[in-house]
XYZ file of C-alpha atoms in Angstrom:
567
model
C 40.337 29.854 4.290
C 37.723 26.954 5.253
C 36.386 27.221 1.808
C 39.865 26.752 0.361
C 40.721 23.902 2.556
C 37.348 22.123 1.660
C 38.080 22.557 -2.097
C 41.536 21.140 -1.724
C 40.260 18.144 0.367
C 37.708 17.519 -2.042
C 40.009 17.796 -5.015
C 42.480 15.424 -3.223
C 39.499 12.932 -2.729
C 39.812 13.187 1.131
C 35.970 14.397 1.489
C 33.297 13.973 -0.974
C 32.278 16.800 -3.310
C 28.829 18.449 -3.222
C 28.001 17.354 -6.736
C 29.726 15.101 -9.099
C 28.679 14.826 -12.880
C 29.931 11.049 -13.405
C 31.341 9.670 -16.652
C 30.875 13.013 -18.397
C 31.741 13.672 -21.969
C 32.903 17.260 -21.565
C 34.211 19.756 -23.960
C 37.731 20.772 -23.200
C 37.920 24.421 -24.382
C 41.841 24.182 -24.109
C 42.432 21.344 -26.187
C 39.348 21.595 -28.653
C 38.554 17.920 -27.676
C 35.783 15.859 -25.911
C 37.282 14.376 -22.754
C 35.706 11.903 -20.451
C 35.734 11.948 -16.756
C 33.931 12.853 -13.434
C 33.334 16.521 -12.800
C 33.619 17.388 -9.220
C 31.969 20.532 -7.761
C 32.214 22.239 -4.293
C 29.808 25.075 -3.755
C 29.804 27.060 -7.017
C 33.341 25.891 -8.298
C 34.541 23.021 -10.338
C 37.476 21.544 -8.081
C 38.548 18.365 -10.013
C 38.322 16.263 -13.199
C 38.909 12.408 -12.713
C 37.323 10.014 -10.674
C 35.217 11.405 -7.633
C 32.252 10.584 -5.454
C 29.782 13.264 -4.361
C 26.941 14.041 -1.915
C 24.846 14.198 -5.065
C 25.586 12.529 -8.233
C 24.265 12.843 -11.803
C 24.998 10.013 -14.403
C 26.239 11.707 -17.480
C 27.320 8.557 -19.382
C 24.961 9.354 -22.254
C 25.393 13.118 -22.153
C 27.770 15.884 -23.108
C 28.804 18.690 -20.637
C 29.888 22.185 -21.924
C 30.382 25.430 -20.180
C 27.290 27.708 -19.809
C 26.602 29.904 -22.881
C 27.413 33.505 -22.736
C 25.410 36.132 -24.739
C 28.163 38.860 -25.341
C 25.797 41.486 -26.290
C 22.195 41.893 -25.743
C 19.519 44.572 -25.163
C 17.078 42.958 -22.686
C 14.468 45.594 -23.299
C 14.051 44.213 -27.008
C 12.441 41.169 -25.287
C 9.729 43.421 -23.751
C 10.306 41.789 -20.427
C 12.456 42.844 -17.429
C 15.932 41.339 -16.509
C 14.690 39.033 -13.789
C 12.003 37.328 -16.174
C 14.679 37.393 -19.067
C 16.990 35.297 -16.958
C 14.416 32.816 -16.275
C 13.704 32.376 -19.877
C 17.044 32.093 -21.216
C 18.784 29.913 -18.505
C 16.619 26.976 -19.947
C 18.398 27.783 -23.115
C 21.687 27.130 -21.620
C 22.479 30.749 -21.044
C 24.361 31.400 -17.726
C 25.802 34.774 -18.284
C 24.780 37.951 -20.373
C 26.503 41.102 -20.973
C 23.619 43.602 -21.538
C 23.607 47.230 -22.789
C 20.636 49.027 -21.266
C 20.704 51.868 -23.791
C 16.936 51.375 -24.748
C 15.595 52.263 -21.251
C 18.335 54.846 -20.879
C 16.970 56.790 -23.961
C 13.641 56.868 -22.341
C 14.346 57.122 -18.560
C 18.099 58.115 -18.251
C 20.173 56.760 -15.449
C 16.998 55.923 -13.385
C 16.093 53.428 -16.214
C 19.840 51.988 -15.836
C 19.474 51.682 -12.218
C 16.225 49.851 -12.674
C 17.796 47.299 -14.861
C 20.622 46.693 -12.444
C 18.383 46.278 -9.471
C 15.953 43.957 -11.086
C 18.786 41.932 -12.518
C 19.876 40.977 -8.904
C 16.786 38.703 -8.822
C 17.769 36.690 -11.995
C 18.859 33.083 -11.964
C 21.591 34.026 -14.407
C 24.535 36.317 -14.066
C 23.962 39.915 -15.891
C 26.641 42.152 -16.425
C 26.222 45.687 -17.886
C 27.997 47.772 -20.355
C 27.168 51.525 -19.542
C 25.161 53.294 -22.536
C 27.783 55.338 -24.444
C 25.570 57.119 -26.997
C 22.166 58.438 -25.381
C 21.044 59.781 -27.798
C 22.668 57.532 -30.543
C 23.565 60.768 -32.511
C 23.003 64.609 -32.134
C 20.311 64.317 -34.731
C 17.822 62.600 -32.526
C 15.337 63.688 -29.839
C 15.545 61.257 -26.770
C 14.143 61.509 -23.553
C 17.586 61.956 -21.860
C 21.138 62.751 -22.796
C 23.700 60.819 -20.836
C 27.254 62.577 -20.394
C 30.382 61.188 -18.944
C 29.463 62.475 -15.386
C 26.413 60.661 -15.514
C 28.051 57.395 -16.506
C 30.890 57.971 -13.981
C 28.610 57.210 -11.081
C 28.339 53.616 -12.047
C 31.613 52.744 -13.846
C 33.020 51.101 -10.950
C 29.940 49.118 -10.013
C 30.859 45.279 -9.773
C 28.467 44.343 -12.237
C 29.531 47.018 -14.889
C 32.102 45.913 -17.400
C 32.752 49.002 -19.288
C 31.238 51.212 -22.016
C 28.591 49.996 -24.344
C 28.414 50.002 -28.089
C 30.015 53.335 -29.332
C 27.637 54.016 -32.076
C 28.709 57.455 -33.340
C 31.901 56.626 -35.345
C 32.003 60.012 -36.891
C 32.015 61.418 -33.241
C 35.157 59.194 -32.363
C 37.277 59.742 -35.510
C 36.568 63.558 -35.405
C 37.637 63.826 -31.784
C 34.302 64.877 -30.320
C 35.166 66.113 -26.847
C 32.384 64.250 -24.985
C 32.745 60.778 -26.400
C 36.462 61.107 -25.777
C 35.608 61.831 -22.006
C 33.415 58.506 -22.019
C 36.399 56.530 -23.660
C 38.994 57.932 -21.336
C 36.728 57.306 -18.257
C 36.603 53.584 -19.528
C 40.201 53.228 -20.395
C 40.713 50.281 -17.828
C 37.437 48.720 -18.698
C 36.121 47.306 -21.798
C 34.354 49.315 -24.782
C 32.039 47.819 -27.246
C 31.720 48.995 -30.743
C 28.975 49.552 -33.458
C 30.946 49.821 -36.768
C 29.000 49.004 -39.998
C 30.683 49.652 -43.277
C 33.880 51.366 -41.521
C 36.880 52.228 -43.565
C 40.278 50.784 -42.584
C 41.421 54.126 -41.121
C 38.240 54.603 -39.276
C 38.491 51.189 -37.795
C 42.315 51.889 -36.825
C 40.972 55.122 -34.939
C 38.201 53.184 -33.240
C 40.577 50.429 -31.972
C 43.196 53.195 -30.881
C 40.336 54.666 -28.749
C 39.820 51.426 -26.901
C 36.848 50.005 -28.753
C 37.392 46.219 -28.660
C 34.277 44.407 -30.136
C 31.738 44.820 -32.925
C 28.413 43.267 -33.906
C 27.468 45.072 -37.065
C 29.462 43.113 -39.746
C 27.295 42.073 -42.517
C 29.746 39.970 -44.669
C 32.836 37.774 -44.202
C 35.284 40.238 -45.848
C 34.254 42.920 -43.334
C 34.616 40.608 -40.328
C 38.038 39.430 -41.475
C 39.315 42.872 -41.710
C 38.251 43.601 -38.164
C 39.674 40.447 -36.727
C 42.789 40.874 -38.556
C 43.107 44.231 -36.560
C 42.480 42.547 -33.283
C 38.997 43.071 -32.802
C 36.363 40.600 -31.399
C 33.727 40.031 -33.983
C 30.143 39.122 -32.762
C 28.266 36.683 -34.807
C 24.707 38.061 -34.368
C 21.420 36.205 -34.704
C 18.496 38.519 -33.502
C 14.932 38.730 -34.470
C 15.564 41.078 -37.439
C 19.310 41.289 -37.838
C 20.583 37.840 -38.726
C 24.258 38.028 -39.905
C 25.391 34.760 -38.546
C 25.291 32.680 -41.696
C 26.943 35.419 -43.659
C 29.726 35.707 -41.343
C 30.388 32.010 -40.609
C 32.729 31.755 -43.827
C 35.089 34.015 -42.066
C 35.948 31.687 -39.282
C 38.938 29.263 -39.599
C 41.269 27.260 -37.446
C 43.638 30.305 -36.866
C 41.079 32.891 -36.021
C 38.069 31.360 -34.360
C 39.179 32.665 -31.006
C 38.233 36.166 -32.012
C 34.443 35.297 -32.471
C 31.583 35.573 -30.214
C 27.970 34.756 -30.335
C 25.456 37.507 -29.599
C 21.503 37.965 -30.035
C 21.593 42.033 -29.744
C 17.762 42.327 -30.212
C 15.526 39.379 -29.769
C 11.834 39.174 -29.193
C 10.362 36.965 -26.274
C 8.532 34.798 -28.919
C 11.767 34.054 -30.660
C 13.437 33.374 -27.454
C 10.805 31.026 -26.253
C 10.258 29.140 -29.357
C 13.539 29.231 -31.203
C 16.086 30.051 -28.499
C 19.068 32.301 -27.935
C 22.827 31.450 -28.213
C 21.709 27.668 -28.356
C 20.184 28.656 -31.544
C 23.340 30.197 -32.800
C 25.145 27.142 -31.951
C 22.682 24.995 -33.995
C 22.754 27.161 -36.930
C 26.671 27.275 -37.041
C 26.800 23.487 -36.686
C 24.161 22.859 -39.328
C 26.357 25.273 -41.719
C 29.430 23.299 -41.243
C 31.172 24.703 -38.264
C 32.941 22.235 -36.052
C 30.684 21.594 -33.114
C 33.442 21.899 -30.442
C 34.556 25.347 -32.025
C 30.807 26.357 -31.873
C 30.563 25.515 -28.171
C 33.806 27.309 -27.413
C 32.690 30.438 -29.157
C 29.621 30.219 -27.245
C 31.294 30.449 -23.894
C 35.186 30.490 -23.467
C 35.660 33.223 -26.103
C 33.342 35.636 -24.626
C 34.705 35.025 -21.096
C 38.035 35.811 -22.485
C 37.016 38.967 -24.344
C 35.408 40.419 -21.239
C 37.912 39.139 -18.911
C 35.367 36.959 -16.893
C 38.279 34.742 -15.919
C 36.195 32.470 -13.503
C 33.926 31.017 -16.302
C 33.640 29.569 -19.837
C 35.767 26.434 -19.163
C 35.356 22.948 -17.421
C 38.390 22.879 -15.312
C 39.483 23.112 -11.629
C 38.897 26.623 -10.441
C 36.235 27.614 -12.848
C 32.706 28.350 -11.918
C 30.438 25.478 -12.118
C 28.025 26.916 -14.833
C 27.416 23.855 -17.043
C 24.917 22.713 -19.685
C 24.045 18.949 -20.022
C 22.851 17.859 -23.446
C 22.281 15.199 -25.860
C 23.346 14.955 -29.383
C 26.500 17.057 -30.211
C 24.935 18.453 -33.437
C 21.288 18.907 -32.249
C 22.154 20.367 -28.765
C 19.153 18.883 -26.892
C 19.474 20.514 -23.508
C 18.657 18.188 -20.422
C 19.898 19.936 -17.640
C 21.565 23.371 -16.735
C 23.928 23.626 -13.768
C 24.309 27.183 -12.318
C 26.755 28.112 -9.531
C 27.008 24.397 -8.841
C 23.272 23.710 -8.409
C 20.910 22.054 -11.004
C 18.446 24.731 -12.190
C 14.829 23.811 -11.515
C 12.147 26.008 -12.681
C 10.133 27.278 -9.823
C 6.462 28.077 -9.771
C 5.614 31.553 -11.295
C 6.943 34.275 -8.885
C 5.433 37.476 -7.898
C 8.005 39.669 -9.497
C 9.077 42.653 -7.770
C 7.267 45.562 -9.289
C 7.633 49.310 -9.397
C 5.290 52.189 -9.671
C 5.081 52.995 -13.365
C 4.525 56.382 -14.600
C 3.469 57.025 -18.208
C 6.351 58.030 -20.615
C 4.113 59.526 -23.077
C 4.751 63.138 -22.682
C 2.950 64.383 -25.945
C -0.537 65.609 -26.872
C -2.942 63.780 -29.078
C -2.257 64.367 -32.824
C -4.507 65.040 -35.886
C -4.180 63.106 -39.184
C -3.340 66.521 -40.660
C 0.275 66.022 -39.733
C 0.730 63.223 -42.212
C -0.107 65.199 -45.199
C 3.013 66.021 -47.226
C 2.994 69.054 -49.415
C 4.219 68.167 -53.010
C 7.484 70.003 -53.986
C 8.681 67.722 -56.763
C 7.733 64.558 -58.524
C 10.306 62.178 -57.149
C 10.934 61.452 -53.563
C 13.527 59.653 -51.480
C 12.314 56.435 -50.273
C 13.645 53.970 -47.475
C 13.715 50.560 -49.070
C 13.828 47.566 -46.805
C 16.541 44.814 -47.327
C 15.331 41.130 -46.247
C 16.628 39.819 -42.913
C 18.811 43.001 -42.293
C 18.588 46.279 -40.310
C 20.309 47.984 -43.224
C 18.178 49.796 -45.906
C 18.630 51.221 -49.391
C 17.907 54.581 -50.489
C 15.751 54.669 -53.706
C 13.834 57.415 -55.612
C 10.293 56.891 -56.442
C 7.702 58.968 -58.395
C 4.514 60.372 -56.913
C 1.041 61.658 -57.870
C -0.160 64.934 -56.585
C -3.602 66.419 -55.793
C -4.364 69.850 -54.344
C -0.862 70.464 -53.675
C -0.136 67.298 -51.582
C 1.044 63.738 -52.388
C -1.885 61.705 -53.305
C -0.209 58.429 -53.862
C 3.085 56.674 -54.967
C 3.373 55.321 -58.418
C 5.104 52.140 -56.887
C 2.449 50.369 -54.895
C 4.450 48.958 -52.237
C 5.233 52.050 -50.572
C 3.780 53.484 -47.412
C 3.924 56.513 -45.409
C 6.282 56.286 -42.197
C 6.487 58.947 -39.640
C 8.432 59.504 -36.338
C 6.861 61.647 -33.677
C 8.689 62.940 -30.596
C 7.047 61.887 -27.489
C 9.471 62.744 -24.559
C 9.110 66.466 -24.246
C 6.057 67.362 -26.173
C 7.974 69.421 -28.667
C 5.464 68.480 -31.729
C 8.491 67.503 -33.839
C 7.507 64.991 -36.399
C 8.575 64.134 -39.853
C 6.886 62.027 -42.538
C 8.730 59.961 -45.131
C 8.135 56.808 -47.167
C 9.146 53.111 -46.975
C 9.031 50.418 -49.464
C 8.960 46.646 -49.191
C 7.060 45.830 -46.054
C 4.067 44.846 -47.770
C 1.514 46.027 -45.293
C -1.856 47.035 -46.797
C -5.125 48.513 -45.438
C -3.478 48.752 -41.875
C -1.402 50.939 -39.796
C 1.058 49.997 -37.185
C 2.311 52.576 -34.358
C 4.675 51.732 -31.712
C 6.933 53.170 -29.045
C 9.613 50.913 -29.762
C 11.700 52.894 -32.097
C 15.491 52.520 -31.834
C 17.195 54.108 -29.955
C 15.304 57.330 -28.921
C 11.908 55.441 -28.790
C 9.723 57.992 -30.219
C 6.648 57.040 -31.781
C 7.040 55.239 -35.097
C 4.010 54.688 -37.297
C 3.392 53.262 -40.842
C 0.315 52.952 -43.031
C -1.430 53.754 -46.119
C -4.232 55.792 -44.421
C -3.773 59.077 -42.415
C -6.665 58.502 -40.399
C -5.685 55.032 -39.154
C -2.178 56.285 -38.495
C -3.919 59.078 -36.241
C -5.958 56.447 -34.440
C -3.018 54.094 -33.931
C -1.024 57.067 -32.437
C -3.441 58.366 -30.102
C -4.249 54.985 -28.797
C -0.570 54.739 -28.041
C -0.738 57.861 -25.991
C -3.783 56.501 -24.139
C -2.389 53.217 -23.160
C 0.972 54.323 -22.153
C 3.024 52.879 -24.913
C 3.356 49.642 -26.775
C 2.195 48.448 -30.104
C -1.158 49.299 -31.792
C -2.573 48.295 -34.976
C -5.655 49.967 -36.704
C -7.624 49.189 -39.820
C -10.780 50.766 -41.192
C -10.452 53.480 -38.209
C -10.852 50.798 -35.577
C -8.284 49.399 -33.135
C -7.848 45.618 -34.117
C -4.721 44.748 -31.831
C -2.649 46.243 -29.133
C 0.117 45.304 -26.823
C 0.724 47.509 -23.721
C 4.285 48.147 -22.674
C 3.989 50.470 -19.704
C 7.638 50.512 -18.625
C 9.022 53.239 -20.777
C 6.920 52.069 -23.708
C 9.248 49.130 -24.326
C 8.594 46.678 -21.464
C 6.092 45.091 -19.292
C 5.970 43.015 -16.024
C 3.602 40.701 -17.596
C 4.093 37.038 -17.727
C 6.619 36.463 -20.717
C 4.445 33.637 -22.179
C 1.402 35.839 -22.248
C 3.580 38.579 -23.927
C 4.712 36.162 -26.407
C 1.193 34.989 -27.160
C 0.090 38.599 -27.598
C 3.085 39.396 -29.772
C 2.479 36.209 -32.005
C -1.052 37.166 -32.283
C -0.168 40.634 -33.488
C 2.376 39.086 -35.858
C -0.520 36.869 -37.372
C -2.628 39.828 -37.985
C 0.193 41.806 -39.470
C 0.966 38.926 -41.874
C -2.737 38.894 -42.712
C -2.396 42.378 -43.985
C 0.525 41.652 -46.266
C 3.610 41.848 -44.074
C 6.098 39.816 -45.977
C 7.778 36.791 -44.188
C 11.152 38.006 -44.488
C 10.359 40.981 -42.057
C 9.546 40.882 -38.432
C 6.711 43.521 -38.651
C 7.591 45.207 -35.345
C 11.507 44.730 -34.910
C 11.889 45.757 -38.706
C 9.754 48.917 -38.017
C 11.543 49.746 -34.822
C 14.813 49.917 -36.551
C 13.890 52.444 -39.251
C 14.373 55.218 -36.813
C 18.149 54.401 -35.917
C 20.379 56.734 -37.892
C 23.697 54.767 -37.155
C 22.729 51.811 -39.378
C 23.158 52.319 -43.259
C 21.964 53.382 -45.622
C 18.970 55.790 -44.782
C 16.634 56.091 -41.770
C 14.127 58.451 -40.519
C 14.031 60.524 -37.226
C 11.725 63.166 -35.856
C 13.829 65.790 -37.457
C 13.900 64.303 -40.986
C 15.210 61.673 -43.436
C 18.926 60.778 -42.428
C 21.461 59.456 -44.782
C 24.285 57.378 -43.026
C 26.948 57.960 -45.747
C 26.738 61.680 -45.613
C 25.902 61.418 -41.756
C 23.430 64.180 -42.237
C 19.793 64.737 -43.271
C 18.829 64.866 -46.767
C 15.706 66.279 -48.512
C 12.547 64.250 -48.920
C 12.106 65.409 -52.422
C 14.652 64.944 -55.344
C 14.840 68.114 -57.200
C 16.268 68.047 -60.668
């Protein structure tokens, strides 16, 4: 009651506000205009626009003010750092709220991993909301550390930081009325449900929307985005480290439908976050591509708040949360200050982040290079062909040469062996296939970042190097390892589930940049992030062909296919 009275008294000018942004040029998300006035704040709430005085005042005469940015869909784990550290990085980019889907750690550590992310997020300087992982594993064709059912998720569905059900990746399970996915959808009927709907047919889209799915971040062209928007779906404009669909989708936005678009990063490495940015990067790209700056700033804030029913944020108006970004240059978005919960964010000295006792997630034996030998059964094999700046791939056929009953080499020079090895239950499951287009030569890369089950994925042109890389991963508890000539030439340890670390983000970025430079030196092409591109080769819910520990998976058939093409 006292707080309400104070807000009213300050709004009426009877008492000073706690903070006033004087003479601000602010983005009015309701009128799509730039208005001018004082923004008065009491506590964490905007209480008035007009002429005000405050206990603290910031002169904004030469600045623009916009609502804090919201990342509508992000997997924090892909940054390789924990939520608390993640928040400390992105708030400086104007991000004040994110909607996180912790399905990466859930595939490795189950609900304990989800609890870990939620607990750690409480120390972050931003608001972190969560969507419960809906598909762990992503499909029945994978070998994850855990499988989460509706009863597992029900324990957290009413948690106040849980907004609903995370991206439903198994579209065939939805359209074919799989009983377990139906239970999860029904459990979330009064919450929000995110989708994952690449290349979806109109009827399948109708089925997904009818099931309660509300958003999608897997559109790759404007036509696809327009269909989804026309049916009432929110379409996310994604600019991650590997999947960059933003530019391709911008032509779909017009004056009538722009309220149905959101920005998201999905999967973004720490080096990109530090050097290029997050949602602020999406805004700059969109403006540079011709999108009206005001619309870009509204998409970055108010649209996401509406989509997820975050009714207290996303606008600069009385009664809204005082999460604000102060910046210069409407097109360049040069961020000067960030206001979070009514207070200016000031970077503090490096904190001693709360840590946990980490147990190794590498539940497997050392391997021998013999597992990478492929018995020759025909003269042509199916190959995964990379597509630049995309998570999607093509299925192509390539000729082989054999020796002593095994594949000796590929006729096409830019083809490497790729293998996924199960690491969670020591089953020994593994499969060896081939990938084209990466450019890597005389080097092997192995990592435990392999969406979404996060088994070991390894690529290379030398079986012995691949063996050394995998066994080194087992020894260090997961991460990334590079080997050439039988020697480890670089590595990054990620002891938390094989996908994250408590190490300082700037040091992680430095290590990652070094690994990237080495990978480029061994031929990896500029259009591919060597580690993120590799990590998505094991995710079967993205077209057209991927590899799991069980075999080569064809998305169109939604089933495994043979490695060899028999006439």
